[in-house]
C-alpha cells in the first residue's frame, strides 16, 4: 500500500475513533516550536526554541539566520516533547505543521522536517494555516469554548475580525487595509529607540505612562469593521521627528501609552461593533498583539459590559507556538483529508481565500 493510501486509511480510523495525539510543528518566523496535543484541547507537552536574542543583535528577524536555526532546533525539540510527555513515538497519531503564512525559508524547514517524519512513521500529514492556529489557541485555553464566536486576530502581520462559524470555517468581517497593529507598534518603537522586540517592550513602558499625554489621529476606513494603521504609524513617526527638530524631549512612557491607547481603541471599538451587529454571544482574542495588557483589559471590561463572554489565551499561547497548531490540526483531521507529500510552503496564504 502506498503512503498516500495508508495516510487516508489512518485518517478514517482516527475519525471513527474521535481521538488523536498530534505532533505539531511551527516554524513560520523566528520561533521553532513543537508540541504534543491530544484531541485539540489537551496539551501533553510543548517546547519552544527561541531566537529572540540572536535577532535582537540585528534589530529584527533575519530570514536566513532564522531558517538555519530552525534546522538545528527541530530534532532536539522532538526528544524534549516526547520526554516531557513521557511518551514514545508510537503514541503519535498524526503530524500537524504550519505551511503558511510566514517567511518562506522558515516555513520550508519545518514543513520538510514534518513531511519526512510523517513519511518515515507512515502517519497522516495535516496542513495548518498559521492564523487558524492562533484562533485555535482559544480552544486549548478555554475547554468550554465552541463555535460560533467572533475573534480578533491581531499580530505583527495580521489584523482581522473573523466570525468562527464552526471548526475550520470562517467568515471575514473586517481586516486591515494596510499595516497590521503589531507592525505599527514595532515601527513606532524603533523611532523611539526601543530595542527589538519593540511591541512587547513598548507595552511594558506604556504601563507607566499617561495615555492622554499625546494626541494621535483617529483613522477612518471605508469598511465598517476594517482597520488602517499606516496613517497612524506615519503620524506618530512624523510627530516624533518634529519634536526632536524643535529640541523637545519625547517622554517615552507617555508616548508609548498614548500610541497604545490609540491602537487598542480602534481594535476594541471595531471588534465589539462587529459582535453587536452580528448578534455574537462570545468574543475571543488571538495573535501576538493579544498579549498586550491594555487590549486584554479593555476587551474584558467592555465586552463583559456588553454581555459578551470574553475569551483569550494566556500570554504564552498568544505568541507563536506549536500547541495552537496541534489544536487546529486535530479539527482539520476530523473534518478533512491528509495533506499530500507534495505540500509546499505558501508564505502569503490567507485564512479565507476570496
PDB file of N, CA and C in Angstrom, residues 240-286:
ATOM      1  N   UNK A 240       7.206  62.510  16.098  1.00  0.00           N
ATOM      2  CA  UNK A 240       8.456  62.299  16.842  1.00  0.00           C
ATOM      3  C   UNK A 240       9.594  63.094  16.215  1.00  0.00           C
ATOM      4  N   UNK A 241       9.689  63.047  14.884  1.00  0.00           N
ATOM      5  CA  UNK A 241      10.747  63.802  14.193  1.00  0.00           C
ATOM      6  C   UNK A 241      10.573  65.307  14.425  1.00  0.00           C
ATOM      7  N   UNK A 242       9.331  65.780  14.384  1.00  0.00           N
ATOM      8  CA  UNK A 242       9.065  67.207  14.557  1.00  0.00           C
ATOM      9  C   UNK A 242       9.482  67.668  15.956  1.00  0.00           C
ATOM     10  N   UNK A 243       9.145  66.890  16.955  1.00  0.00           N
ATOM     11  CA  UNK A 243       9.509  67.259  18.326  1.00  0.00           C
ATOM     12  C   UNK A 243      11.020  67.296  18.510  1.00  0.00           C
ATOM     13  N   UNK A 244      11.699  66.348  17.897  1.00  0.00           N
ATOM     14  CA  UNK A 244      13.163  66.323  18.010  1.00  0.00           C
ATOM     15  C   UNK A 244      13.794  67.520  17.307  1.00  0.00           C
ATOM     16  N   UNK A 245      13.231  67.880  16.159  1.00  0.00           N
ATOM     17  CA  UNK A 245      13.752  69.044  15.450  1.00  0.00           C
ATOM     18  C   UNK A 245      13.570  70.328  16.265  1.00  0.00           C
ATOM     19  N   UNK A 246      12.524  70.370  17.085  1.00  0.00           N
ATOM     20  CA  UNK A 246      12.289  71.537  17.947  1.00  0.00           C
ATOM     21  C   UNK A 246      13.108  71.468  19.233  1.00  0.00           C
ATOM     22  N   UNK A 247      13.803  70.346  19.406  1.00  0.00           N
ATOM     23  CA  UNK A 247      14.592  70.185  20.622  1.00  0.00           C
ATOM     24  C   UNK A 247      13.778  69.795  21.833  1.00  0.00           C
ATOM     25  N   UNK A 248      12.552  69.330  21.608  1.00  0.00           N
ATOM     26  CA  UNK A 248      11.683  68.933  22.719  1.00  0.00           C
ATOM     27  C   UNK A 248      11.913  67.467  23.077  1.00  0.00           C
ATOM     28  N   UNK A 249      11.898  67.195  24.352  1.00  0.00           N
ATOM     29  CA  UNK A 249      12.091  65.824  24.829  1.00  0.00           C
ATOM     30  C   UNK A 249      10.811  65.013  24.613  1.00  0.00           C
ATOM     31  N   UNK A 250      10.983  63.792  24.115  1.00  0.00           N
ATOM     32  CA  UNK A 250       9.850  62.877  23.998  1.00  0.00           C
ATOM     33  C   UNK A 250       9.802  62.030  25.269  1.00  0.00           C
ATOM     34  N   UNK A 251       8.719  62.138  25.993  1.00  0.00           N
ATOM     35  CA  UNK A 251       8.547  61.340  27.208  1.00  0.00           C
ATOM     36  C   UNK A 251       8.099  59.942  26.757  1.00  0.00           C
ATOM     37  N   UNK A 252       9.043  59.024  26.754  1.00  0.00           N
ATOM     38  CA  UNK A 252       8.840  57.733  26.092  1.00  0.00           C
ATOM     39  C   UNK A 252       7.678  56.947  26.695  1.00  0.00           C
ATOM     40  N   UNK A 253       7.555  56.934  28.004  1.00  0.00           N
ATOM     41  CA  UNK A 253       6.458  56.182  28.630  1.00  0.00           C
ATOM     42  C   UNK A 253       5.104  56.777  28.240  1.00  0.00           C
ATOM     43  N   UNK A 254       5.002  58.110  28.276  1.00  0.00           N
ATOM     44  CA  UNK A 254       3.740  58.763  27.888  1.00  0.00           C
ATOM     45  C   UNK A 254       3.433  58.533  26.414  1.00  0.00           C
ATOM     46  N   UNK A 255       4.490  58.622  25.579  1.00  0.00           N
ATOM     47  CA  UNK A 255       4.324  58.404  24.142  1.00  0.00           C
ATOM     48  C   UNK A 255       3.827  56.986  23.880  1.00  0.00           C
ATOM     49  N   UNK A 256       4.434  56.020  24.559  1.00  0.00           N
ATOM     50  CA  UNK A 256       4.044  54.617  24.392  1.00  0.00           C
ATOM     51  C   UNK A 256       2.604  54.399  24.828  1.00  0.00           C
ATOM     52  N   UNK A 257       2.238  55.003  25.957  1.00  0.00           N
ATOM     53  CA  UNK A 257       0.876  54.835  26.463  1.00  0.00           C
ATOM     54  C   UNK A 257      -0.157  55.465  25.533  1.00  0.00           C
ATOM     55  N   UNK A 258       0.180  56.617  24.971  1.00  0.00           N
ATOM     56  CA  UNK A 258      -0.754  57.301  24.069  1.00  0.00           C
ATOM     57  C   UNK A 258      -0.939  56.535  22.767  1.00  0.00           C
ATOM     58  N   UNK A 259       0.153  56.026  22.213  1.00  0.00           N
ATOM     59  CA  UNK A 259       0.063  55.226  20.996  1.00  0.00           C
ATOM     60  C   UNK A 259      -0.705  53.937  21.258  1.00  0.00           C
ATOM     61  N   UNK A 260      -0.383  53.281  22.360  1.00  0.00           N
ATOM     62  CA  UNK A 260      -1.064  52.024  22.679  1.00  0.00           C
ATOM     63  C   UNK A 260      -2.568  52.241  22.795  1.00  0.00           C
ATOM     64  N   UNK A 261      -2.968  53.328  23.440  1.00  0.00           N
ATOM     65  CA  UNK A 261      -4.400  53.615  23.582  1.00  0.00           C
ATOM     66  C   UNK A 261      -5.055  53.832  22.226  1.00  0.00           C
ATOM     67  N   UNK A 262      -4.388  54.550  21.324  1.00  0.00           N
ATOM     68  CA  UNK A 262      -4.957  54.812  20.002  1.00  0.00           C
ATOM     69  C   UNK A 262      -5.184  53.508  19.236  1.00  0.00           C
ATOM     70  N   UNK A 263      -4.210  52.587  19.304  1.00  0.00           N
ATOM     71  CA  UNK A 263      -4.328  51.309  18.601  1.00  0.00           C
ATOM     72  C   UNK A 263      -5.401  50.433  19.247  1.00  0.00           C
ATOM     73  N   UNK A 264      -5.358  50.325  20.556  1.00  0.00           N
ATOM     74  CA  UNK A 264      -6.299  49.458  21.265  1.00  0.00           C
ATOM     75  C   UNK A 264      -7.734  49.960  21.113  1.00  0.00           C
ATOM     76  N   UNK A 265      -7.932  51.264  21.178  1.00  0.00           N
ATOM     77  CA  UNK A 265      -9.287  51.798  20.986  1.00  0.00           C
ATOM     78  C   UNK A 265      -9.861  51.364  19.645  1.00  0.00           C
ATOM     79  N   UNK A 266      -9.026  51.428  18.592  1.00  0.00           N
ATOM     80  CA  UNK A 266      -9.505  51.040  17.269  1.00  0.00           C
ATOM     81  C   UNK A 266      -9.830  49.547  17.229  1.00  0.00           C
ATOM     82  N   UNK A 267      -8.965  48.727  17.791  1.00  0.00           N
ATOM     83  CA  UNK A 267      -9.184  47.280  17.774  1.00  0.00           C
ATOM     84  C   UNK A 267     -10.453  46.901  18.532  1.00  0.00           C
ATOM     85  N   UNK A 268     -10.616  47.453  19.720  1.00  0.00           N
ATOM     86  CA  UNK A 268     -11.761  47.089  20.551  1.00  0.00           C
ATOM     87  C   UNK A 268     -13.058  47.664  19.984  1.00  0.00           C
ATOM     88  N   UNK A 269     -13.032  48.928  19.561  1.00  0.00           N
ATOM     89  CA  UNK A 269     -14.238  49.552  19.009  1.00  0.00           C
ATOM     90  C   UNK A 269     -14.816  48.730  17.862  1.00  0.00           C
ATOM     91  N   UNK A 270     -13.967  48.372  16.922  1.00  0.00           N
ATOM     92  CA  UNK A 270     -14.469  47.703  15.713  1.00  0.00           C
ATOM     93  C   UNK A 270     -14.846  46.245  15.988  1.00  0.00           C
ATOM     94  N   UNK A 271     -14.098  45.583  16.863  1.00  0.00           N
ATOM     95  CA  UNK A 271     -14.437  44.193  17.181  1.00  0.00           C
ATOM     96  C   UNK A 271     -15.778  44.114  17.894  1.00  0.00           C
ATOM     97  N   UNK A 272     -16.004  44.985  18.860  1.00  0.00           N
ATOM     98  CA  UNK A 272     -17.269  44.954  19.592  1.00  0.00           C
ATOM     99  C   UNK A 272     -18.429  45.422  18.725  1.00  0.00           C
ATOM    100  N   UNK A 273     -18.171  46.328  17.778  1.00  0.00           N
ATOM    101  CA  UNK A 273     -19.224  46.718  16.832  1.00  0.00           C
ATOM    102  C   UNK A 273     -19.639  45.524  15.985  1.00  0.00           C
ATOM    103  N   UNK A 274     -18.650  44.725  15.560  1.00  0.00           N
ATOM    104  CA  UNK A 274     -18.958  43.525  14.778  1.00  0.00           C
ATOM    105  C   UNK A 274     -19.756  42.527  15.600  1.00  0.00           C
ATOM    106  N   UNK A 275     -19.406  42.389  16.878  1.00  0.00           N
ATOM    107  CA  UNK A 275     -20.154  41.486  17.753  1.00  0.00           C
ATOM    108  C   UNK A 275     -21.595  41.952  17.898  1.00  0.00           C
ATOM    109  N   UNK A 276     -21.774  43.242  18.111  1.00  0.00           N
ATOM    110  CA  UNK A 276     -23.125  43.795  18.287  1.00  0.00           C
ATOM    111  C   UNK A 276     -23.978  43.598  17.034  1.00  0.00           C
ATOM    112  N   UNK A 277     -23.373  43.885  15.878  1.00  0.00           N
ATOM    113  CA  UNK A 277     -24.152  43.844  14.646  1.00  0.00           C
ATOM    114  C   UNK A 277     -24.458  42.428  14.184  1.00  0.00           C
ATOM    115  N   UNK A 278     -23.613  41.470  14.543  1.00  0.00           N
ATOM    116  CA  UNK A 278     -23.841  40.077  14.131  1.00  0.00           C
ATOM    117  C   UNK A 278     -24.602  39.275  15.176  1.00  0.00           C
ATOM    118  N   UNK A 279     -24.817  39.866  16.346  1.00  0.00           N
ATOM    119  CA  UNK A 279     -25.517  39.147  17.400  1.00  0.00           C
ATOM    120  C   UNK A 279     -24.676  38.096  18.085  1.00  0.00           C
ATOM    121  N   UNK A 280     -23.366  38.228  18.013  1.00  0.00           N
ATOM    122  CA  UNK A 280     -22.468  37.260  18.635  1.00  0.00           C
ATOM    123  C   UNK A 280     -22.650  37.251  20.155  1.00  0.00           C
ATOM    124  N   UNK A 281     -22.483  36.082  20.746  1.00  0.00           N
ATOM    125  CA  UNK A 281     -22.571  35.936  22.196  1.00  0.00           C
ATOM    126  C   UNK A 281     -21.200  35.860  22.857  1.00  0.00           C
ATOM    127  N   UNK A 282     -20.178  35.555  22.044  1.00  0.00           N
ATOM    128  CA  UNK A 282     -18.835  35.389  22.585  1.00  0.00           C
ATOM    129  C   UNK A 282     -17.824  36.076  21.680  1.00  0.00           C
ATOM    130  N   UNK A 283     -16.742  36.563  22.279  1.00  0.00           N
ATOM    131  CA  UNK A 283     -15.658  37.182  21.520  1.00  0.00           C
ATOM    132  C   UNK A 283     -14.338  36.659  22.066  1.00  0.00           C
ATOM    133  N   UNK A 284     -13.378  36.459  21.168  1.00  0.00           N
ATOM    134  CA  UNK A 284     -12.079  35.927  21.566  1.00  0.00           C
ATOM    135  C   UNK A 284     -10.957  36.784  20.980  1.00  0.00           C
ATOM    136  N   UNK A 285      -9.800  36.704  21.606  1.00  0.00           N
ATOM    137  CA  UNK A 285      -8.593  37.361  21.113  1.00  0.00           C
ATOM    138  C   UNK A 285      -7.615  36.297  20.640  1.00  0.00           C
ATOM    139  N   UNK A 286      -6.779  36.657  19.658  1.00  0.00           N
ATOM    140  CA  UNK A 286      -5.762  35.727  19.174  1.00  0.00           C
ATOM    141  C   UNK A 286      -4.616  36.509  18.551  1.00  0.00           C
TER     142      UNK A 286
END
